[in-house]
PDB file of C-alpha atoms in Angstrom:
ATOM      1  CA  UNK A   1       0.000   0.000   0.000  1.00 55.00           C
ATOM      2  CA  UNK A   2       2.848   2.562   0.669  1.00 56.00           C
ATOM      3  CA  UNK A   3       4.714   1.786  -2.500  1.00 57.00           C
ATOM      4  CA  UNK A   4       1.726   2.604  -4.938  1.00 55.00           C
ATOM      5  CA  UNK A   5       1.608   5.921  -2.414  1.00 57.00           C
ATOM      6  CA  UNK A   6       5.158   6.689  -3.043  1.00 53.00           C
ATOM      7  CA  UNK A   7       4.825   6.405  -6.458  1.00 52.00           C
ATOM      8  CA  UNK A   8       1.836   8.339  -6.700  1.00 51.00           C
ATOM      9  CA  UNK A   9       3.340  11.068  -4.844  1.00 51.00           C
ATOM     10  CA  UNK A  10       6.508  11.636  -7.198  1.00 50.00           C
ATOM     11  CA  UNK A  11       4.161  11.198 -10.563  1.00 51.00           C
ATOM     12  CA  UNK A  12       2.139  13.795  -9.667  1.00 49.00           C
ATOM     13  CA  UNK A  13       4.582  16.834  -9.587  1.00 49.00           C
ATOM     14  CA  UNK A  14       6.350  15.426 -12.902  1.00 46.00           C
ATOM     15  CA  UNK A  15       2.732  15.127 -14.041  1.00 46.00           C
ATOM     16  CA  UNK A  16       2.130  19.027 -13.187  1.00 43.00           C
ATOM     17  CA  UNK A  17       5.461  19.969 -14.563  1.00 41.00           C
ATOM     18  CA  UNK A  18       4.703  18.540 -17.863  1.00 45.00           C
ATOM     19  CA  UNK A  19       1.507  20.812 -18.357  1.00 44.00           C
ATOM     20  CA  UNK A  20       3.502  24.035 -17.542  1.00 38.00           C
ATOM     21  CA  UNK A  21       6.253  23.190 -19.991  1.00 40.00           C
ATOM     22  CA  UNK A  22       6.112  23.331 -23.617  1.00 36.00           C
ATOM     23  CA  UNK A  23       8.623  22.401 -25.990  1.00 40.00           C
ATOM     24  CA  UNK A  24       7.069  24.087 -29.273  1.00 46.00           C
ATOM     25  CA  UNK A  25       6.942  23.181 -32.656  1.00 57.00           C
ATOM     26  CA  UNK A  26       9.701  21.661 -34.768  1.00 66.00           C
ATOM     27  CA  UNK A  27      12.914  24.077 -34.255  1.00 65.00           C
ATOM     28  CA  UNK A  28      14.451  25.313 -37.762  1.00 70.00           C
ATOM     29  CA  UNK A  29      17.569  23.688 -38.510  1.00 78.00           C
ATOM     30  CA  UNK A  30      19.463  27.332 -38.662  1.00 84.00           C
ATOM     31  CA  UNK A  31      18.285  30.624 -37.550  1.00 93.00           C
ATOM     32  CA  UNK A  32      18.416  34.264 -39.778  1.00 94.00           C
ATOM     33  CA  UNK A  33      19.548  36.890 -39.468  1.00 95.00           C
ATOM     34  CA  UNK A  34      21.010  39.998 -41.270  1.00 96.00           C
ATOM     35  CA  UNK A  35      24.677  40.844 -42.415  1.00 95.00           C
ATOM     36  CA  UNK A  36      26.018  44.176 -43.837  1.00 94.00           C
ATOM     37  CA  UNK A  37      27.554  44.651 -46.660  1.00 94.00           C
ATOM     38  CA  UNK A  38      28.750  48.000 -45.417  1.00 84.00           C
ATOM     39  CA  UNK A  39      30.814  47.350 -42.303  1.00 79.00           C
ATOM     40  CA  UNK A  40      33.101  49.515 -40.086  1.00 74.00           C
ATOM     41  CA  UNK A  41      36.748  47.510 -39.899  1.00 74.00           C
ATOM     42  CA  UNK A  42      37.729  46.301 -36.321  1.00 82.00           C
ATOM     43  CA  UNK A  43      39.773  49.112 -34.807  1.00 73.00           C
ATOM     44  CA  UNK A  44      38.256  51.701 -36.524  1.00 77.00           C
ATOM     45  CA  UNK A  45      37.767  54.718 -34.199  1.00 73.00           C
ATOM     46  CA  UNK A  46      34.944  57.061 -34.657  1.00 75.00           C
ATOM     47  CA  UNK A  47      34.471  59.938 -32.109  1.00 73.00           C
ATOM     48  CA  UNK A  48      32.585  63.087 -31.507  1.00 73.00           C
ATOM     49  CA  UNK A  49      30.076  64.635 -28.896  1.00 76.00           C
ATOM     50  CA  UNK A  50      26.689  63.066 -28.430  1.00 73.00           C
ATOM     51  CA  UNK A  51      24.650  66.419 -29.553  1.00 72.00           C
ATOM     52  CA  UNK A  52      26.025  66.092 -33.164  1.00 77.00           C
ATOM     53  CA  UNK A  53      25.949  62.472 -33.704  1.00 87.00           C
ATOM     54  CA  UNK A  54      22.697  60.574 -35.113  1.00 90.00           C
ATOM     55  CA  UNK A  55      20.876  58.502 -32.803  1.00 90.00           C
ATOM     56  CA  UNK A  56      19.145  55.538 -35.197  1.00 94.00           C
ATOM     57  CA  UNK A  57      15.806  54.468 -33.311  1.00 93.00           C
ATOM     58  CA  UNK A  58      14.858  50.768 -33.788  1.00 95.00           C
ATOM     59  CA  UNK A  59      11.898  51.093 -36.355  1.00 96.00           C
ATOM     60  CA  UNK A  60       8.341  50.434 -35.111  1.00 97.00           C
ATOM     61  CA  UNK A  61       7.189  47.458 -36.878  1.00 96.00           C
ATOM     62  CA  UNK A  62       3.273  46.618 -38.630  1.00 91.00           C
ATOM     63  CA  UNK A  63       1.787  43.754 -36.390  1.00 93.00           C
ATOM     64  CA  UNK A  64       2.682  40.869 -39.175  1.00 94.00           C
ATOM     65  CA  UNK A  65       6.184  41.732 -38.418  1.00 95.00           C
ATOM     66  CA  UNK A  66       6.252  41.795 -34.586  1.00 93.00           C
ATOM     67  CA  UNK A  67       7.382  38.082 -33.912  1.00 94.00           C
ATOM     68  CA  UNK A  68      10.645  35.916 -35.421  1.00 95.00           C
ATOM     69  CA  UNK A  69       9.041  34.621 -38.288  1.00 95.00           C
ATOM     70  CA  UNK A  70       9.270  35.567 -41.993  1.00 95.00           C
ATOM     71  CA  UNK A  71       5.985  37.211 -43.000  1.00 95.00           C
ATOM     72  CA  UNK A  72       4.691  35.967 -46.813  1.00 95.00           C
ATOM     73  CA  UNK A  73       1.781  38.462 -47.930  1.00 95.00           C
ATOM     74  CA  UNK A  74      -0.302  35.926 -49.702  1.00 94.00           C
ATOM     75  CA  UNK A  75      -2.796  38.307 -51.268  1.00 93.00           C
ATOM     76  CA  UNK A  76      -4.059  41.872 -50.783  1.00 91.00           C
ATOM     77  CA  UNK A  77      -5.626  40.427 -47.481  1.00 92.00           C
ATOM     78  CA  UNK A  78      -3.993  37.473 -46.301  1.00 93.00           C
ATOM     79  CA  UNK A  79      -0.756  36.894 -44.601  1.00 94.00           C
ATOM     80  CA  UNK A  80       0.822  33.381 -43.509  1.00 94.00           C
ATOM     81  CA  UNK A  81       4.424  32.346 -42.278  1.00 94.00           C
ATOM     82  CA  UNK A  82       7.099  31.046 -44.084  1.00 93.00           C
ATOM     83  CA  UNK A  83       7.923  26.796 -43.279  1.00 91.00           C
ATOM     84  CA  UNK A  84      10.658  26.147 -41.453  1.00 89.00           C
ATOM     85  CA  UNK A  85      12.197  30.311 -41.145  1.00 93.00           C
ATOM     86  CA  UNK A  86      12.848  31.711 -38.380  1.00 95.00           C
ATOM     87  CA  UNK A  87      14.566  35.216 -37.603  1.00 96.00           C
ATOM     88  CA  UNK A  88      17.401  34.991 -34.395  1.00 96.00           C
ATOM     89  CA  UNK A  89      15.665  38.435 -33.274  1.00 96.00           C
ATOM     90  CA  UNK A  90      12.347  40.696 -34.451  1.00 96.00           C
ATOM     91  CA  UNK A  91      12.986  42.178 -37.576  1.00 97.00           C
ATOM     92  CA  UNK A  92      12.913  45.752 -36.599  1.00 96.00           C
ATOM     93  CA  UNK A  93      15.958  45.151 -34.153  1.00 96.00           C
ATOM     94  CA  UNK A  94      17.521  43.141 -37.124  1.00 97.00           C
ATOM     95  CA  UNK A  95      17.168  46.361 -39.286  1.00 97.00           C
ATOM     96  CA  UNK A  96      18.185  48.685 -36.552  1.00 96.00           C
ATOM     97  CA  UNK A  97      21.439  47.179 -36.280  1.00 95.00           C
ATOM     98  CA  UNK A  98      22.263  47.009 -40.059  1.00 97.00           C
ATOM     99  CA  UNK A  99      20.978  50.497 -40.560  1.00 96.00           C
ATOM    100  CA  UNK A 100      23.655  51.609 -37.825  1.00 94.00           C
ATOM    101  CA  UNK A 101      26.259  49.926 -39.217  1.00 94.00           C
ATOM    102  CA  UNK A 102      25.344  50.972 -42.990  1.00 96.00           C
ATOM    103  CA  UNK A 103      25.667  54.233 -41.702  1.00 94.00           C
ATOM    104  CA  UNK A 104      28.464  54.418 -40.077  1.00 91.00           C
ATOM    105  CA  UNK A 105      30.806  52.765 -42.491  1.00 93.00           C
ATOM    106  CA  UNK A 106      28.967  54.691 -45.284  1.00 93.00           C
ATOM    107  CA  UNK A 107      29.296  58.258 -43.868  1.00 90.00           C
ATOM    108  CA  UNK A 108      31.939  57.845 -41.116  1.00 86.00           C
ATOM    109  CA  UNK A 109      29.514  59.774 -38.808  1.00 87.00           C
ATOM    110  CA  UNK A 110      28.875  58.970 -34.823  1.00 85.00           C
ATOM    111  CA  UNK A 111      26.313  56.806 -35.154  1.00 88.00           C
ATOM    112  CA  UNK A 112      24.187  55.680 -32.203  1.00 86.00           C
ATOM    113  CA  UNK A 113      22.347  52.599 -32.333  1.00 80.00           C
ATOM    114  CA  UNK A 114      21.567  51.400 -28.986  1.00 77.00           C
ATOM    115  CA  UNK A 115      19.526  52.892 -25.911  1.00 72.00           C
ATOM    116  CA  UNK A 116      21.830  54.969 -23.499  1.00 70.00           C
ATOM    117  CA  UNK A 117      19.464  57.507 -22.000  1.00 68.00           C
ATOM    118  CA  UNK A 118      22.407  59.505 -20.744  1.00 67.00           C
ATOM    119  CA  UNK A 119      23.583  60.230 -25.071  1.00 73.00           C
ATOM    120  CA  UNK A 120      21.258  62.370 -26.620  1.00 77.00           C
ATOM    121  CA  UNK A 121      21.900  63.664 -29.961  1.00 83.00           C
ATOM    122  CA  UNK A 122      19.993  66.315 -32.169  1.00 86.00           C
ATOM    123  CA  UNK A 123      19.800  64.019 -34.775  1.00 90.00           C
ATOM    124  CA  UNK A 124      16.929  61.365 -34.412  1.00 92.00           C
ATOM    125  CA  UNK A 125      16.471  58.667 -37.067  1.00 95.00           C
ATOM    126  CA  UNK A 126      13.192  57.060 -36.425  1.00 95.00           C
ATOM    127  CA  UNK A 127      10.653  55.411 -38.655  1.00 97.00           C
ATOM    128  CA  UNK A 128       8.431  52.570 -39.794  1.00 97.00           C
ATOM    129  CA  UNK A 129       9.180  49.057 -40.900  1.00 97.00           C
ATOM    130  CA  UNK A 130       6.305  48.168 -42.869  1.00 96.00           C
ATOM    131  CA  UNK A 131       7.214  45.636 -45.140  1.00 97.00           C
ATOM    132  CA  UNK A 132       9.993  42.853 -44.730  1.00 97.00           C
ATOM    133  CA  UNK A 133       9.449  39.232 -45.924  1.00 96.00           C
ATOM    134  CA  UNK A 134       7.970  37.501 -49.323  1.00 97.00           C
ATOM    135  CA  UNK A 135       5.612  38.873 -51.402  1.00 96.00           C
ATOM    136  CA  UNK A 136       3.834  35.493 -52.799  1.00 95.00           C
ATOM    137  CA  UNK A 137       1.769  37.203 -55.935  1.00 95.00           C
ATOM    138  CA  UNK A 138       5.336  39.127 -56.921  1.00 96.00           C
ATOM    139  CA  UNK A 139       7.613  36.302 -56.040  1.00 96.00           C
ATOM    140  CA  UNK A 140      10.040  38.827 -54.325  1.00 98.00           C
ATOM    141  CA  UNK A 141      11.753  39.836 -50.958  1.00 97.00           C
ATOM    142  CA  UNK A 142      10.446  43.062 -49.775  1.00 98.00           C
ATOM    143  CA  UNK A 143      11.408  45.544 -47.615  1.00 98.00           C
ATOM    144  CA  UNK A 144       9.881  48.433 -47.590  1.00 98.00           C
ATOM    145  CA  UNK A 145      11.159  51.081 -44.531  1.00 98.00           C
ATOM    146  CA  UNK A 146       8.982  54.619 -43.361  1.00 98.00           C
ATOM    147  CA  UNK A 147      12.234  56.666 -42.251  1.00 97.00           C
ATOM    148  CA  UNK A 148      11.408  60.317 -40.198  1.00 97.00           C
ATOM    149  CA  UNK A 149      14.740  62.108 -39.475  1.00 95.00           C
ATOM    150  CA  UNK A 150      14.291  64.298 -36.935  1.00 93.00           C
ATOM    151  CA  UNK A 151      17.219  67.607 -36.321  1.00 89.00           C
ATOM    152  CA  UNK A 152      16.586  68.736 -33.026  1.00 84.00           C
ATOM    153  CA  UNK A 153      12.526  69.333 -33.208  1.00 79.00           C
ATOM    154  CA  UNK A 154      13.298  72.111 -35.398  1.00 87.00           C
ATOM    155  CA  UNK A 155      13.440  70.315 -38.889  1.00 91.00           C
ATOM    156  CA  UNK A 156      12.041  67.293 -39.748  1.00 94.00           C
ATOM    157  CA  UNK A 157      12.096  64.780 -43.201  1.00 95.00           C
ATOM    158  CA  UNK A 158      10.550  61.972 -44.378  1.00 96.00           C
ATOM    159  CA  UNK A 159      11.226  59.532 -46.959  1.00 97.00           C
ATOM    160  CA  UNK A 160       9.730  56.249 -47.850  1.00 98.00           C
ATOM    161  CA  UNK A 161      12.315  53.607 -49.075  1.00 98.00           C
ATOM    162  CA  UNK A 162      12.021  50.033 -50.312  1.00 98.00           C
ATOM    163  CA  UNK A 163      13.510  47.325 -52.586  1.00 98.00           C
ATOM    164  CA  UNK A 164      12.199  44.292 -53.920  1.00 98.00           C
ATOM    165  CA  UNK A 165      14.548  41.363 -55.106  1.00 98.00           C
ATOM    166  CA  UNK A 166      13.350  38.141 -56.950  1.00 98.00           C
ATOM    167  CA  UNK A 167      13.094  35.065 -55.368  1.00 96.00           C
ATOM    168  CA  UNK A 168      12.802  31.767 -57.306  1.00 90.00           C
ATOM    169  CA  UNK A 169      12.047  29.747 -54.711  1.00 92.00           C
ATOM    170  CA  UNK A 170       9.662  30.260 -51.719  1.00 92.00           C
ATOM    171  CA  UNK A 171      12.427  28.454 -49.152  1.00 94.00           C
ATOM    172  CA  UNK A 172      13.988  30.075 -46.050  1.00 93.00           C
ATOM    173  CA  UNK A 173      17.509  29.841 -47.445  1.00 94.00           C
ATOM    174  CA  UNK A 174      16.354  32.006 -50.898  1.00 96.00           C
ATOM    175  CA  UNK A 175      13.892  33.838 -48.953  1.00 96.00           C
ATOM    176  CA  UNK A 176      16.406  34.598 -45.852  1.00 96.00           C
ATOM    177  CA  UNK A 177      19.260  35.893 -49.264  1.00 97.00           C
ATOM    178  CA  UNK A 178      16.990  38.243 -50.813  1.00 98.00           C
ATOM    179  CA  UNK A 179      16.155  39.951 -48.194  1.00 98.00           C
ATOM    180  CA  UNK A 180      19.172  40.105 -46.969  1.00 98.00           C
ATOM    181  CA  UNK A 181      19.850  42.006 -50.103  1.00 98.00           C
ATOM    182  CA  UNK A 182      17.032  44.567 -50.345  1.00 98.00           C
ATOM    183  CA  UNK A 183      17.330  45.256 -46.458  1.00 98.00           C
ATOM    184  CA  UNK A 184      20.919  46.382 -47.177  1.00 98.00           C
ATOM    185  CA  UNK A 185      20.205  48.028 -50.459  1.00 98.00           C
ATOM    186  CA  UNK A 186      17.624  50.154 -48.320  1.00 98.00           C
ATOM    187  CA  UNK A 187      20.376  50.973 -45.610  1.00 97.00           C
ATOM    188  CA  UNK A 188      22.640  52.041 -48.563  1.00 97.00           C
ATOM    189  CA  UNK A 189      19.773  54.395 -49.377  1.00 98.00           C
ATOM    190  CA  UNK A 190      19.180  55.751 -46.220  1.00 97.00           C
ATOM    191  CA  UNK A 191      23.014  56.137 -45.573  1.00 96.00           C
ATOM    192  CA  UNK A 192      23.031  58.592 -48.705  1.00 96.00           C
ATOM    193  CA  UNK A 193      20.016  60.195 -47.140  1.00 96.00           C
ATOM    194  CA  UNK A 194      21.329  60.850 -44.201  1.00 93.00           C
ATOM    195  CA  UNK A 195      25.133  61.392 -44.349  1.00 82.00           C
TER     196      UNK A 195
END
């Protein structure tokens, strides 16, 4: 009688356990992410004061984008998830981080690209990720970015940029290259913009 107890009593919290623990879905074989074409070299020093450098905000993102997946815009009112792709961070901090680096090896400027409340520069760079995954009726990567730089309150521009790049294959490896490729061809753009 105590042994059926005993074994009773150490099922039952592995038997709780298992309902607050979930291991998910199949995991991708690789994760994505985003690499620059533009990059500053190791040991490159770039200095200035905080008031006259750029600060790059990360980008606020539309809803379909707000998650690690790769969005696919199946028609004018449908959007679904590419199989097996999966980003290693949202896109909008993915962008963030390429746009700061485009930047700063494009134009050489102080570029901030992180959060430090105590560095405050006149020069925001904010905007609006609004497209970045696979256009299914167009076969293409696009990435499509709202940007609103901002000079101290006083003057303020906006500019809509975006690139679309063929894909031949709806896979996450093709999928994951091309945008890859716009997303830096649209930091390029907003480099010139900018600098």
């Amino acid at each position: 009688m105590i042994r059926p107890i005993r074994t009773a009593a150490l099922l039952v919290p592995a038997v709780l356990l298992s309902g607050c623990v979930s291991l998910g879905g199949k995991v991708p074989d690789s994760l994505l992410t985003l690499t620059p074409d533009a990059a500053v070299s190791a040991g490159t020093t770039i200095s200035g004061d905080a008031a006259g450098a750029l600060a790059v905000a990360e980008p606020e993102a539309a809803a379909k984008l707000s998650n690690t997946r790769v969005a696919v815009q199946v028609d004018a009112t449908s959007v679904a998830y590419l199989k097996e792709a999966q980003w290693v961070d949202a896109p909008a901090k993915l962008f963030r981080n390429l746009l700061g680096e485009t930047i700063r090896a494009k134009t050489g400027k102080l570029v901030i690209d992180n959060d430090d409340p105590a560095l405050t520069p006149k020069r925001q760079l904010r905007g609006t990720l609004t497209e970045f995954g696979y256009d299914a009726r167009s076969m293409q990567a696009v990435v499509t970015y709202d940007a609103v730089l901002d000079v101290n309150g006083q003057k303020v521009k906006t500019r809509r940029f975006s690139a679309q790049v063929p894909v031949a294959t709806p896979e996450a490896g093709p999928v994951s290259a091309a945008l890859n490729e716009a997303a830096n061809k649209v930091a390029s753009d907003v480099a010139e913009w900018v600098g």
